[in-house]
Tab-separated table of C-alpha atoms in Angstrom:
chain	number	residue	atom	x	y	z
A	263	UNK	CA	5.432	-6.964	-14.592
A	264	UNK	CA	5.086	-2.925	-13.875
A	265	UNK	CA	1.502	-1.618	-12.776
A	266	UNK	CA	0.169	0.705	-14.620
A	267	UNK	CA	1.447	0.058	-17.695
A	268	UNK	CA	0.286	-2.541	-20.887
A	269	UNK	CA	1.984	-5.514	-21.541
A	270	UNK	CA	2.464	-4.393	-25.282
A	271	UNK	CA	4.384	-1.425	-23.774
A	272	UNK	CA	6.974	-2.853	-21.191
A	273	UNK	CA	7.780	-6.189	-22.213
A	274	UNK	CA	8.749	-5.826	-25.980
A	275	UNK	CA	8.543	-9.602	-26.304
A	276	UNK	CA	4.835	-9.231	-25.941
A	277	UNK	CA	3.945	-6.101	-28.427
A	278	UNK	CA	2.006	-8.466	-30.752
A	279	UNK	CA	0.390	-10.831	-27.662
A	280	UNK	CA	-3.445	-10.662	-27.793
A	281	UNK	CA	-4.862	-12.606	-25.605
A	282	UNK	CA	-5.174	-14.130	-21.939
A	283	UNK	CA	-3.013	-13.048	-18.932
A	284	UNK	CA	-2.892	-12.815	-15.115
A	285	UNK	CA	-1.690	-10.163	-13.300
A	286	UNK	CA	-0.730	-11.063	-9.546
A	287	UNK	CA	0.645	-9.345	-6.196
A	288	UNK	CA	0.453	-10.282	-2.446
A	289	UNK	CA	-0.354	-6.863	0.001
A	290	UNK	CA	-0.388	-6.473	3.247
A	291	UNK	CA	-3.401	-4.382	4.882
A	292	UNK	CA	-2.811	-2.388	7.712
A	293	UNK	CA	-3.792	-3.362	11.206
A	294	UNK	CA	-7.833	-3.514	11.715
A	295	UNK	CA	-8.494	-3.549	7.711
A	296	UNK	CA	-10.912	-6.279	8.027
A	297	UNK	CA	-14.041	-5.204	6.879
A	298	UNK	CA	-15.093	-1.955	4.867
A	299	UNK	CA	-12.766	-2.788	2.298
A	300	UNK	CA	-13.097	-1.869	-1.393
A	301	UNK	CA	-10.907	-3.101	-4.419
A	302	UNK	CA	-11.093	-0.169	-7.131
A	303	UNK	CA	-10.043	-1.310	-10.311
A	304	UNK	CA	-9.710	1.073	-13.597
A	305	UNK	CA	-9.090	1.001	-17.471
A	306	UNK	CA	-8.039	-2.530	-17.412
A	307	UNK	CA	-7.711	-3.311	-21.594
A	308	UNK	CA	-10.080	-4.878	-22.662
A	309	UNK	CA	-11.998	-7.533	-19.625
A	310	UNK	CA	-10.838	-8.961	-16.546
A	311	UNK	CA	-11.922	-10.860	-13.562
A	312	UNK	CA	-10.732	-9.875	-9.913
A	313	UNK	CA	-10.108	-11.966	-7.624
A	314	UNK	CA	-9.411	-11.524	-3.691
A	315	UNK	CA	-7.957	-14.585	-2.223
A	316	UNK	CA	-8.997	-16.783	-4.600
A	317	UNK	CA	-12.560	-15.218	-4.597
A	318	UNK	CA	-13.767	-13.379	-7.578
A	319	UNK	CA	-14.988	-9.858	-6.345
A	320	UNK	CA	-15.932	-8.421	-9.669
A	321	UNK	CA	-15.726	-8.546	-13.633
A	322	UNK	CA	-15.392	-5.832	-16.102
A	323	UNK	CA	-16.876	-6.610	-19.726
A	324	UNK	CA	-16.924	-10.195	-21.111
A	325	UNK	CA	-14.786	-12.970	-22.149
A	326	UNK	CA	-14.820	-14.716	-25.560
A	327	UNK	CA	-16.443	-16.436	-26.859
A	328	UNK	CA	-19.048	-13.347	-26.129
A	329	UNK	CA	-16.186	-10.979	-26.270
A	330	UNK	CA	-17.386	-7.283	-24.284
A	331	UNK	CA	-14.556	-4.646	-23.746
A	332	UNK	CA	-14.958	-3.205	-20.383
A	333	UNK	CA	-12.287	-0.849	-21.201
A	334	UNK	CA	-15.057	2.686	-21.078
A	335	UNK	CA	-16.630	1.431	-18.552
A	336	UNK	CA	-14.701	-0.116	-16.257
A	337	UNK	CA	-13.941	1.923	-12.964
A	338	UNK	CA	-15.259	-0.435	-9.888
A	339	UNK	CA	-15.052	-0.698	-6.293
A	340	UNK	CA	-15.558	-3.921	-5.936
A	341	UNK	CA	-16.696	-4.775	-2.383
A	342	UNK	CA	-14.201	-7.350	-0.539
A	343	UNK	CA	-16.132	-9.644	1.627
A	344	UNK	CA	-14.870	-9.408	5.093
A	345	UNK	CA	-14.565	-13.121	5.727
A	346	UNK	CA	-11.904	-13.505	2.907
A	347	UNK	CA	-9.864	-11.149	4.590
A	348	UNK	CA	-6.578	-12.132	6.416
A	349	UNK	CA	-5.243	-9.640	8.893
A	350	UNK	CA	-2.358	-12.065	10.132
A	351	UNK	CA	-0.370	-12.108	6.604
A	352	UNK	CA	-0.557	-10.956	3.007
A	353	UNK	CA	-3.732	-11.389	1.050
A	354	UNK	CA	-3.565	-12.137	-2.593
A	355	UNK	CA	-4.982	-10.073	-5.434
A	356	UNK	CA	-5.115	-11.283	-8.844
A	357	UNK	CA	-6.652	-9.886	-12.112
A	358	UNK	CA	-7.259	-12.122	-14.912
A	359	UNK	CA	-7.049	-10.019	-18.230
A	360	UNK	CA	-8.436	-10.639	-21.484
A	361	UNK	CA	-6.857	-8.555	-24.456
A	362	UNK	CA	-8.895	-8.431	-27.857
A	363	UNK	CA	-6.500	-5.853	-29.560
A	364	UNK	CA	-4.324	-2.531	-28.817
A	365	UNK	CA	-1.993	-2.629	-25.809
A	366	UNK	CA	-3.018	-4.075	-23.290
A	367	UNK	CA	-2.846	-3.928	-19.354
A	368	UNK	CA	-3.467	-1.516	-16.942
A	369	UNK	CA	-4.098	2.135	-18.357
A	370	UNK	CA	-5.146	3.801	-15.453
A	371	UNK	CA	-4.263	4.288	-11.980
A	372	UNK	CA	-2.828	0.894	-10.265
A	373	UNK	CA	-5.319	-0.706	-8.185
A	374	UNK	CA	-6.097	0.194	-4.558
A	375	UNK	CA	-7.393	-1.241	-1.621
A	376	UNK	CA	-10.332	1.617	-0.094
A	377	UNK	CA	-11.101	1.769	2.999
A	378	UNK	CA	-13.075	5.223	4.242
A	379	UNK	CA	-10.912	8.068	3.050
A	380	UNK	CA	-7.455	5.505	3.443
A	381	UNK	CA	-6.391	3.555	0.473
A	382	UNK	CA	-3.651	1.491	-0.009
A	383	UNK	CA	-1.907	1.999	-3.626
A	384	UNK	CA	-1.053	-1.748	-5.455
A	385	UNK	CA	1.407	0.285	-7.779
A	386	UNK	CA	4.880	-1.184	-8.476
A	387	UNK	CA	5.898	-4.940	-9.865
A	388	UNK	CA	2.927	-7.704	-9.888
A	389	UNK	CA	3.857	-11.375	-11.243
A	390	UNK	CA	2.579	-11.866	-14.971
A	391	UNK	CA	1.648	-14.588	-16.678
A	392	UNK	CA	0.583	-15.325	-20.091
A	393	UNK	CA	-1.805	-17.440	-20.940
A	394	UNK	CA	-5.109	-18.543	-18.965
């Protein structure tokens, strides 16, 4: 599934799907990028949890049963703890999304990994799995 974009617009078979989905991608970071890292995630519709190498590093909104949209306030720089960063291979980013209504997915920029004034964009094709 392309990121950014919404699953309702990118996949006609999902145009009526509201619920949970997972987006996942692997990224190879530049040499020496092991500390001082942030994962920037913005405008994910409606609520999301963000994981880096299997560790939850951020959340926006709330999942059911106490659902609360995080869309209007979700421009986040999540700290990536240095002890979970792999410098000898790809790092895994997973974002668990809950859609309550409307178009779901990435409505802003694709996530980025930030270090100082440098960034690695995660725009492109991500693995997408419907369900929880």
